PDB file of C-alpha atoms and ligand atoms in Angstrom:
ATOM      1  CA  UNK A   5       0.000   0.000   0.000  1.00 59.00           C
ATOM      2  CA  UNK A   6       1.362   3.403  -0.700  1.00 93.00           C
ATOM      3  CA  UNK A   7      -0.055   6.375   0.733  1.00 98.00           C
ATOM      4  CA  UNK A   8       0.976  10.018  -0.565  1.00 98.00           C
ATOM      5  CA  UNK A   9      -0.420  13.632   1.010  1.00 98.00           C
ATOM      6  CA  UNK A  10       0.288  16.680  -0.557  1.00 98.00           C
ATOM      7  CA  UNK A  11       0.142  19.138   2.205  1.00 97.00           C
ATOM      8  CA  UNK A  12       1.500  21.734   4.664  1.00 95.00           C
ATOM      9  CA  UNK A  13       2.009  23.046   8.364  1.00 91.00           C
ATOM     10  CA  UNK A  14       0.056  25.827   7.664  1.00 87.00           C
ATOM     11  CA  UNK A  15      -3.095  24.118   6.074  1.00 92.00           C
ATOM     12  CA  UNK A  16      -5.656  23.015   8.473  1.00 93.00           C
ATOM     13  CA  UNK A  17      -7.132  21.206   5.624  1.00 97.00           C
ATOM     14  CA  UNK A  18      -4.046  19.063   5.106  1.00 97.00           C
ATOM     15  CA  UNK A  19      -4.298  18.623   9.261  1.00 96.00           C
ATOM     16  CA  UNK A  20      -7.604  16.856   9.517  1.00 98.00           C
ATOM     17  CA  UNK A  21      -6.349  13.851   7.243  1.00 98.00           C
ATOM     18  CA  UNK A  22      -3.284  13.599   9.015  1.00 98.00           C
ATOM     19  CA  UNK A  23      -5.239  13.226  12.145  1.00 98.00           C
ATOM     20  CA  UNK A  24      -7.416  10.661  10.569  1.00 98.00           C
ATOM     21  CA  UNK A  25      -4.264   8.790   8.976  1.00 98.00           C
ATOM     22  CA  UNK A  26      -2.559   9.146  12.608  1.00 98.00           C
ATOM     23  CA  UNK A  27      -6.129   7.771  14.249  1.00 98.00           C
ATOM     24  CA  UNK A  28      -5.585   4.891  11.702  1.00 98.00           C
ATOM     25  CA  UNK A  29      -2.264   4.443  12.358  1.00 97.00           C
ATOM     26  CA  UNK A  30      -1.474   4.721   8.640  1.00 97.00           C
ATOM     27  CA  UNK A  31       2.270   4.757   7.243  1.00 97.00           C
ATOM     28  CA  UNK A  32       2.105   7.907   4.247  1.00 98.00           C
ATOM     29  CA  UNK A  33       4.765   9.448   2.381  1.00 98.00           C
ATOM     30  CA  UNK A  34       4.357  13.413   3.165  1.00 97.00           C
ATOM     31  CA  UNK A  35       5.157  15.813   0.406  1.00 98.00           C
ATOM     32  CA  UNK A  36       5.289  19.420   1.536  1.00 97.00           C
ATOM     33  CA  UNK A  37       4.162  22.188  -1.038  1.00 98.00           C
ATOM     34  CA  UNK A  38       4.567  26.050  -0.355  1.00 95.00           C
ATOM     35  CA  UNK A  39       1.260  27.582   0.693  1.00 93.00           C
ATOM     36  CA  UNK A  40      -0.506  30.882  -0.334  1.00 88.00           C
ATOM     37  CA  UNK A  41       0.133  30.228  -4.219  1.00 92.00           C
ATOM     38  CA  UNK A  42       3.774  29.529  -4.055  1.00 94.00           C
ATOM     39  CA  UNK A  43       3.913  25.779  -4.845  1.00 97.00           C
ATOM     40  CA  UNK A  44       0.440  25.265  -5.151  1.00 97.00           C
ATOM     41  CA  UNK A  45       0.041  27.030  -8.449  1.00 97.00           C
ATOM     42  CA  UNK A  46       3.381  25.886  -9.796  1.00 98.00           C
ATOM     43  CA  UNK A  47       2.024  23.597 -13.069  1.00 98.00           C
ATOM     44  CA  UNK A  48       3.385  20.425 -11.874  1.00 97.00           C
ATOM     45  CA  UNK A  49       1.242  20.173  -8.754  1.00 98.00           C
ATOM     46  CA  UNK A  50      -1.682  21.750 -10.328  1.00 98.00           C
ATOM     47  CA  UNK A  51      -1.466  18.809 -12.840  1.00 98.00           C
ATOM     48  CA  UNK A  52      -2.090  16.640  -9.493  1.00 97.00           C
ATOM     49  CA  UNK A  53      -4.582  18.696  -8.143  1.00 98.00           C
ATOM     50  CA  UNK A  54      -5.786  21.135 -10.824  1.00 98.00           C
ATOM     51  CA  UNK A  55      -7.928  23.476  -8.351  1.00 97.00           C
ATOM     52  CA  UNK A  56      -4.312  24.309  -6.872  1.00 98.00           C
ATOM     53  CA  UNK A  57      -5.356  23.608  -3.368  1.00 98.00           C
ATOM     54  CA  UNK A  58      -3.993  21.254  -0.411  1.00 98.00           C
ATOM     55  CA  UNK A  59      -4.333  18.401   0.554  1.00 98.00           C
ATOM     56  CA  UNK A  60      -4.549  16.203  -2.009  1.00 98.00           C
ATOM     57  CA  UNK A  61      -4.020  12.160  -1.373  1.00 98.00           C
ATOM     58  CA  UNK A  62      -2.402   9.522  -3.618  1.00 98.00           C
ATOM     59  CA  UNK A  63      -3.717   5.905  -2.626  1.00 98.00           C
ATOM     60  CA  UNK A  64      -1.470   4.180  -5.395  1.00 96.00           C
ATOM     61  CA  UNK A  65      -2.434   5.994  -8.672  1.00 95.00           C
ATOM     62  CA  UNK A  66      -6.339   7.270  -7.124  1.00 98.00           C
ATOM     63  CA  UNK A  67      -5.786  10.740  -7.010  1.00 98.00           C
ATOM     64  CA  UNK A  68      -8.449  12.548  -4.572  1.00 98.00           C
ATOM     65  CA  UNK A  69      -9.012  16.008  -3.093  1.00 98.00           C
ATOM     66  CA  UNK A  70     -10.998  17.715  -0.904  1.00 98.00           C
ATOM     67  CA  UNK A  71     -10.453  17.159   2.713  1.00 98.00           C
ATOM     68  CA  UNK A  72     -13.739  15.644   3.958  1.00 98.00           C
ATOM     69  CA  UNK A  73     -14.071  13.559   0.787  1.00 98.00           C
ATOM     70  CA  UNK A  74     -10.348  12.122   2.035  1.00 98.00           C
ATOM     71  CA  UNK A  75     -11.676  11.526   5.283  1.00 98.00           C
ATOM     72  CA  UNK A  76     -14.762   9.429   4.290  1.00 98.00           C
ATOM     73  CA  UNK A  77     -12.209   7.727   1.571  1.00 98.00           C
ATOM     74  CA  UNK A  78      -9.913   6.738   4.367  1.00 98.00           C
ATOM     75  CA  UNK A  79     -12.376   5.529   6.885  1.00 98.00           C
ATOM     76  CA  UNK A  80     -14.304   3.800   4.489  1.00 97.00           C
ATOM     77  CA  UNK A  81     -11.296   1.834   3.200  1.00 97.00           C
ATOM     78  CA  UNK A  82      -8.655   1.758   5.177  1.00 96.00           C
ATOM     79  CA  UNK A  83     -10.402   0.539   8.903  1.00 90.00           C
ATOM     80  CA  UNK A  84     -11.855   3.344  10.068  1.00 87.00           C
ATOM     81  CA  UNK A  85     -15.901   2.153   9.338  1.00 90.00           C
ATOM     82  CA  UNK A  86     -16.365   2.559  13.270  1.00 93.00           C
ATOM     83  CA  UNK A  87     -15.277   6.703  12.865  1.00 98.00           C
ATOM     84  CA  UNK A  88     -18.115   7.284   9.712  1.00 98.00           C
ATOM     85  CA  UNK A  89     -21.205   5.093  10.659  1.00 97.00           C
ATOM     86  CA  UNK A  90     -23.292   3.022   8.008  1.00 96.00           C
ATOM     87  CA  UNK A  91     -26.286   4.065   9.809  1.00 96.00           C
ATOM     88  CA  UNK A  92     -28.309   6.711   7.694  1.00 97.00           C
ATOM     89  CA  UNK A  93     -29.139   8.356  10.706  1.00 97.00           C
ATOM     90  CA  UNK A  94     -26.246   8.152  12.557  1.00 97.00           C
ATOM     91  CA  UNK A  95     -23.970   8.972   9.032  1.00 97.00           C
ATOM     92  CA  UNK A  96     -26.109  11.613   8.376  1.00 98.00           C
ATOM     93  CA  UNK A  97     -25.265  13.244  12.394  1.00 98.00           C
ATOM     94  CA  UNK A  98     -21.678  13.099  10.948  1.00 98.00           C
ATOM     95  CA  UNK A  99     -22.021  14.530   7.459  1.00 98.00           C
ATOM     96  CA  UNK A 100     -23.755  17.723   9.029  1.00 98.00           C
ATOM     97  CA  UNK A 101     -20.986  18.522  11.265  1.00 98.00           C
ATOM     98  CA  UNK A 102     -18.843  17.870   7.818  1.00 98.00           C
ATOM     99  CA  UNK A 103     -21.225  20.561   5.778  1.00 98.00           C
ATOM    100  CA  UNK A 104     -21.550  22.741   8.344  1.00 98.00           C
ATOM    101  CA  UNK A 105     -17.970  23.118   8.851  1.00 98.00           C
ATOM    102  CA  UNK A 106     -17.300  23.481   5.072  1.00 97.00           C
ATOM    103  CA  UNK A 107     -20.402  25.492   4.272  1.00 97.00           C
ATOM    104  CA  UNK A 108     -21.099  27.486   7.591  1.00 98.00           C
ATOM    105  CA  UNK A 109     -18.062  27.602   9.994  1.00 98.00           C
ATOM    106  CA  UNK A 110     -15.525  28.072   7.653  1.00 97.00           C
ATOM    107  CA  UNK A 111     -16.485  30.796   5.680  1.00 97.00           C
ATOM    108  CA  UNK A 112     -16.950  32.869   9.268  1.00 97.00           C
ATOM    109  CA  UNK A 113     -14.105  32.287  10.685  1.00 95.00           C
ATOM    110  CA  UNK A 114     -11.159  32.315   8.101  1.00 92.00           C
ATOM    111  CA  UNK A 115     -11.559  36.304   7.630  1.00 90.00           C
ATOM    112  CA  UNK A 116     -10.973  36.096  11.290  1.00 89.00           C
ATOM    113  CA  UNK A 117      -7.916  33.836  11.075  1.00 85.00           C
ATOM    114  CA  UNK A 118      -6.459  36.122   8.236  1.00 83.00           C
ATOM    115  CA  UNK A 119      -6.827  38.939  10.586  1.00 82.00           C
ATOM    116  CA  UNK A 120      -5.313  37.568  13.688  1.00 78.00           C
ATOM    117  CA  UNK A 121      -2.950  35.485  12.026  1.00 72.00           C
ATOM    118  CA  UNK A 122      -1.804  36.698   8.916  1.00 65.00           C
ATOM    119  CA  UNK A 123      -1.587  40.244   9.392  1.00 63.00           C
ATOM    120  CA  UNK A 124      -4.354  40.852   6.644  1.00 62.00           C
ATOM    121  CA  UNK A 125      -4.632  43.265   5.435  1.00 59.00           C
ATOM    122  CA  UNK A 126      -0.995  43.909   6.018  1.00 65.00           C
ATOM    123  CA  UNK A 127      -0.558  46.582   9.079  1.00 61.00           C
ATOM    124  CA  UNK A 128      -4.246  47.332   9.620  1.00 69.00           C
ATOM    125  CA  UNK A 129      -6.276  46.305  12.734  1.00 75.00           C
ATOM    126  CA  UNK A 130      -9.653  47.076  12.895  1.00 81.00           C
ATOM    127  CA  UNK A 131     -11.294  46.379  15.981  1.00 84.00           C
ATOM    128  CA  UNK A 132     -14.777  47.235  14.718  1.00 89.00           C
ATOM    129  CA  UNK A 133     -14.328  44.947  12.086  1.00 87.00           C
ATOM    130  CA  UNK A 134     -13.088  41.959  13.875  1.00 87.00           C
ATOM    131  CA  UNK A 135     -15.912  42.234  16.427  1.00 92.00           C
ATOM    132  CA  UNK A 136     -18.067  42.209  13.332  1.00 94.00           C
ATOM    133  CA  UNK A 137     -16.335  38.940  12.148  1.00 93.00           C
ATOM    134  CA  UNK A 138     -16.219  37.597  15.727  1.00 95.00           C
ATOM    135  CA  UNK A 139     -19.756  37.795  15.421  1.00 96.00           C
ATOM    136  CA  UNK A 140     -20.367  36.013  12.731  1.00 96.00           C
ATOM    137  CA  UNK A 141     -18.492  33.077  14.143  1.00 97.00           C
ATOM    138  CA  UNK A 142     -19.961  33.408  17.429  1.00 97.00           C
ATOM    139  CA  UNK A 143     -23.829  33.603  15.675  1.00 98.00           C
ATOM    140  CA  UNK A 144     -21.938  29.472  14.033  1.00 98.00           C
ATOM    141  CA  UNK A 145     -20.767  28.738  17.898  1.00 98.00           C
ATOM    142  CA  UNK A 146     -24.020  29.055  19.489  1.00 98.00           C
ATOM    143  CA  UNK A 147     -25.645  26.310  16.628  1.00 98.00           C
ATOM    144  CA  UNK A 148     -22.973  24.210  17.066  1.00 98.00           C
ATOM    145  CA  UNK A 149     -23.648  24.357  21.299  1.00 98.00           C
ATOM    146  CA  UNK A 150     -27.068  23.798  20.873  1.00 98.00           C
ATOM    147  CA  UNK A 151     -26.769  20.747  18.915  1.00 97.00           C
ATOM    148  CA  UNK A 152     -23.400  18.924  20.147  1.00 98.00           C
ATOM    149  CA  UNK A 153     -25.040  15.886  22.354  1.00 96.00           C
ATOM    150  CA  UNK A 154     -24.490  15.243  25.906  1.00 93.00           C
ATOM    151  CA  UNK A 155     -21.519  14.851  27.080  1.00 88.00           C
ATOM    152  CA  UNK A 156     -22.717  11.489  28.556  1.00 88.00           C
ATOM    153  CA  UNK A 157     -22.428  10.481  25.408  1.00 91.00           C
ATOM    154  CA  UNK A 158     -19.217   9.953  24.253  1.00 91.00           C
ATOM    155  CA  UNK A 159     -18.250  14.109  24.292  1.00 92.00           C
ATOM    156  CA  UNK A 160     -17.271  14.253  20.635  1.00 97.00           C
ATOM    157  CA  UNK A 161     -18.984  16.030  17.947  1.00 98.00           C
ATOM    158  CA  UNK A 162     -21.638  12.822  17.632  1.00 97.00           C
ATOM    159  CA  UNK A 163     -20.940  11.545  20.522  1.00 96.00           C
ATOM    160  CA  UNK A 164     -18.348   8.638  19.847  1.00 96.00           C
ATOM    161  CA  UNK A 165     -15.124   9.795  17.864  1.00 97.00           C
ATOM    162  CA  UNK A 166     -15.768   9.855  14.344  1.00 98.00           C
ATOM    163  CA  UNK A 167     -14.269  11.576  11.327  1.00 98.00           C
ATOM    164  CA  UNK A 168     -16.666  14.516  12.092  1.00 98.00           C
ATOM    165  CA  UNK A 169     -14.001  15.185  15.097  1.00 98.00           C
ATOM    166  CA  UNK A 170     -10.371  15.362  12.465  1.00 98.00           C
ATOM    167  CA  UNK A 171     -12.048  17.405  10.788  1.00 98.00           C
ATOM    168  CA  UNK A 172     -12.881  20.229  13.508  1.00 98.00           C
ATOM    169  CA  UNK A 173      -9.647  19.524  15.303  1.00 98.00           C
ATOM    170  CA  UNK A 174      -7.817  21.783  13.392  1.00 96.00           C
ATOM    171  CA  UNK A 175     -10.242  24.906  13.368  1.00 96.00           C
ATOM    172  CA  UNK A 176     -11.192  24.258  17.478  1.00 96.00           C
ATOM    173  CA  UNK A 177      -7.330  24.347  17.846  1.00 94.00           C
ATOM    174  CA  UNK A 178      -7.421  28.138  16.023  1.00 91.00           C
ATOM    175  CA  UNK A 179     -10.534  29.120  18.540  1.00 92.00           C
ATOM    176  CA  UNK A 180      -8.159  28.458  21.327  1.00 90.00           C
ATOM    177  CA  UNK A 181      -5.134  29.910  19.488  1.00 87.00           C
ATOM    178  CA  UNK A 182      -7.005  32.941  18.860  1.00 86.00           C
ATOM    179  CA  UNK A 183      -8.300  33.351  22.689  1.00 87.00           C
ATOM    180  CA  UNK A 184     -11.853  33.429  22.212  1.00 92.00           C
ATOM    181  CA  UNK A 185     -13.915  33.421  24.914  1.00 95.00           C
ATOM    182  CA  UNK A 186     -15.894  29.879  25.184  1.00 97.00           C
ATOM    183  CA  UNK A 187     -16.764  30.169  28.725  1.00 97.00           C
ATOM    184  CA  UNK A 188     -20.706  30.451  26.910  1.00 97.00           C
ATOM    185  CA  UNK A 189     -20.143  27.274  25.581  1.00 97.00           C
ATOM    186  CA  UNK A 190     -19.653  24.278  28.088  1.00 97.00           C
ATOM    187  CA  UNK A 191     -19.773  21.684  25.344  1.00 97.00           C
ATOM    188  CA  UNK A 192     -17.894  23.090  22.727  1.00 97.00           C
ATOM    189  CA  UNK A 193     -15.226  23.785  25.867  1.00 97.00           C
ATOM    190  CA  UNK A 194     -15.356  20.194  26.824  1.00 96.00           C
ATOM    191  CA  UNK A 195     -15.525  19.058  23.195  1.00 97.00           C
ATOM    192  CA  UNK A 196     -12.249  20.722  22.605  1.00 97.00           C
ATOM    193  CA  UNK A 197     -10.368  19.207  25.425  1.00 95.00           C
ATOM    194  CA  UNK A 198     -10.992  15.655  24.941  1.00 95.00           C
ATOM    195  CA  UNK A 199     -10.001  16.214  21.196  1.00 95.00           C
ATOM    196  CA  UNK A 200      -6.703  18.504  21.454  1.00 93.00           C
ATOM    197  CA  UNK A 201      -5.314  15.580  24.327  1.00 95.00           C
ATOM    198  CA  UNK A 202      -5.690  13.042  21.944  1.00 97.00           C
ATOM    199  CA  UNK A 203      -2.488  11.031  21.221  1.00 97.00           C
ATOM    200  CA  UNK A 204      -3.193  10.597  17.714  1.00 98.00           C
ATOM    201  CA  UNK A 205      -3.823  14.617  17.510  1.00 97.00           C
ATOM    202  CA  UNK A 206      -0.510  15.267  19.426  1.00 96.00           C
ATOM    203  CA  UNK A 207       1.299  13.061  17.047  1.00 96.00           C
ATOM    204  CA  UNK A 208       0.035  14.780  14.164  1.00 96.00           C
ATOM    205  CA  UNK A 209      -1.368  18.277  15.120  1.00 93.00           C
ATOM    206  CA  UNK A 210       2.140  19.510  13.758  1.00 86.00           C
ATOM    207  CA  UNK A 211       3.913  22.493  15.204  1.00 76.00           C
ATOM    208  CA  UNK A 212       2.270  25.824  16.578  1.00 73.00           C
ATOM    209  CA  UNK A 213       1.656  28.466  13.962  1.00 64.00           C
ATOM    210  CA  UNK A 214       3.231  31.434  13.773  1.00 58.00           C
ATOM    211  CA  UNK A 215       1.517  32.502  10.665  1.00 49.00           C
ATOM    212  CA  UNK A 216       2.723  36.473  10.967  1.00 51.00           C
ATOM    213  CA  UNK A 217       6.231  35.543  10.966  1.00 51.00           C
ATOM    214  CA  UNK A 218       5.622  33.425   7.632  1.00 46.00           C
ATOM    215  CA  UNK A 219       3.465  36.097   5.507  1.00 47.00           C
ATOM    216  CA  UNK A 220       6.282  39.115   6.250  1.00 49.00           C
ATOM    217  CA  UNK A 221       8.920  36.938   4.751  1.00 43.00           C
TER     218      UNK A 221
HETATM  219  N1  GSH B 315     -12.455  22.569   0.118  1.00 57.22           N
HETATM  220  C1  GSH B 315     -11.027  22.332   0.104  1.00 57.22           C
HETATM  221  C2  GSH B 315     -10.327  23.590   0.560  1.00 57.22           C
HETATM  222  C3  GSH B 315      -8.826  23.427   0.481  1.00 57.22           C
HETATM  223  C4  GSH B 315      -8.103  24.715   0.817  1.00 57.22           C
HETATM  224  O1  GSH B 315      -8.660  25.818   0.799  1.00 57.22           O
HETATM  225  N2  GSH B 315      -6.814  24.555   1.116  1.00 57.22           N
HETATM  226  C5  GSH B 315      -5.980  25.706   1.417  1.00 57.22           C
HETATM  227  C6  GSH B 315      -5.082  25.377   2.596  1.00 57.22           C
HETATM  228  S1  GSH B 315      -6.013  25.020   4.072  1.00 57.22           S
HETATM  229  C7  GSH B 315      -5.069  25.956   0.222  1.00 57.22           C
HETATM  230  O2  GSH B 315      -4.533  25.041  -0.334  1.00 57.22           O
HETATM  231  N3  GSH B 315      -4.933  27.228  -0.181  1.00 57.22           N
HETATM  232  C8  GSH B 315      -4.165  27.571  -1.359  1.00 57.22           C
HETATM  233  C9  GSH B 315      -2.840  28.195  -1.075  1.00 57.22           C
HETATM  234  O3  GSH B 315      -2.552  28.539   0.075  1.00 57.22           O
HETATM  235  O4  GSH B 315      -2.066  28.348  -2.020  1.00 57.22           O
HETATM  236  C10 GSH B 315     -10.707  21.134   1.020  1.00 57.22           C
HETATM  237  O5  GSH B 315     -11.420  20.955   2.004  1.00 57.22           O
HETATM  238  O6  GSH B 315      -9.769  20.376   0.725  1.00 57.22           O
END
């Protein structure tokens, strides 16, 4: 079997599989390529991925991108059918917290990333606007607290671990980064700390960011 991921440190995309792949204790040859349209536009890895974004995985000559699809690929085929349930009801509870991160969380909080992280727009802070954006993510937060189950349940985004979890690991980890204040959110607090201790996470989570020092390169 030969695994292959296209990714980088900085792409919380490229994170969630390598927290599934760690979960699965899965052997894969990383391949590193230069974020914010260095190497990801250069024509030979556009050829591989032709939307010039990371990750993209390489299961022997299957070419696939798109994070979540990767994460359903891998637990679907490589002995993780306990993390993304056959259940309709019970796959369906994990493909919403999949869409909603794509569709509804991630739109809200990457201008907020950019802002805190990035330095964007270079040298301008704007608290007004940020509280704005922190809204917007805040307005996502309070869904996501009102329908994460019980902790008595298992404490994870469905309750039991599933692929739903690698793929909020690495956007919970940038709430935390970012010092916003979840003290309104029990679950979502609780939710966080079982996933961020996890070994597999820890192996894979990668090092801190330090986005800022990156972009003024
Ligand atoms: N929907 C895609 C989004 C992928 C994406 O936006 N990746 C970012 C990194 S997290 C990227 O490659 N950006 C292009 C660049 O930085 O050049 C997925 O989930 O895989």
């Amino acid at each position: 079997m030969s695994l292959i991921l296209f990714e980088s440190p900085l792409s919380s995309n490229a994170q969630k599989v390598r927290f599934l792949l760690a979960e699965l204790e899965l052997a894969y040859e990383s391949r590193e390529v230069a974020m914010f349209g260095v190497g990801t536009r250069t024509p030979e890895y556009l050829a591989i991925n032709p939307f010039g974004l990371l990750p993209t995985l390489i299961d022997n000559d299957f070419v696939l991108t798109e994070s979540n699809t990767i994460l359903r690929y891998l637990a679907e085929t490589k002995g993780g059918e306990e993390l993304y349930p056959r259940s309709p009801k019970l796959r369906a509870g994990v493909d919403r917290m999949l869409d909603l991160l794509g569709c509804t969380m991630r739109p809200r909080i990457a201008p907020l990333e950019r802002r805190r992280f990035a330095n964007f727009p270079h040298g301008v802070r704007d608290a007004d606007d940020e509280r704005k954006i922190e809204g917007n993510v805040r307005t996502c937060l309070d869904g996501v607290e009102a329908i994460l189950p019980p902790e008595s349940v298992g404490g994870y985004a469905c309750g039991p671990f599933s692929i739903a979890d690698c793929a909020w690991a690495p956007t919970l980890r940038r709430l935390v980064e970012m010092e916003l204040d979840l003290s309104e959110y029990p679950k979502i607090v609780n939710w966080v700390q079982q996933l961020l201790m996890r070994p597999a996470w820890q192996r894979s989570k990668g090092p801190d960011l330090d986005l800022r020092a990156w972009v003024e390169q």
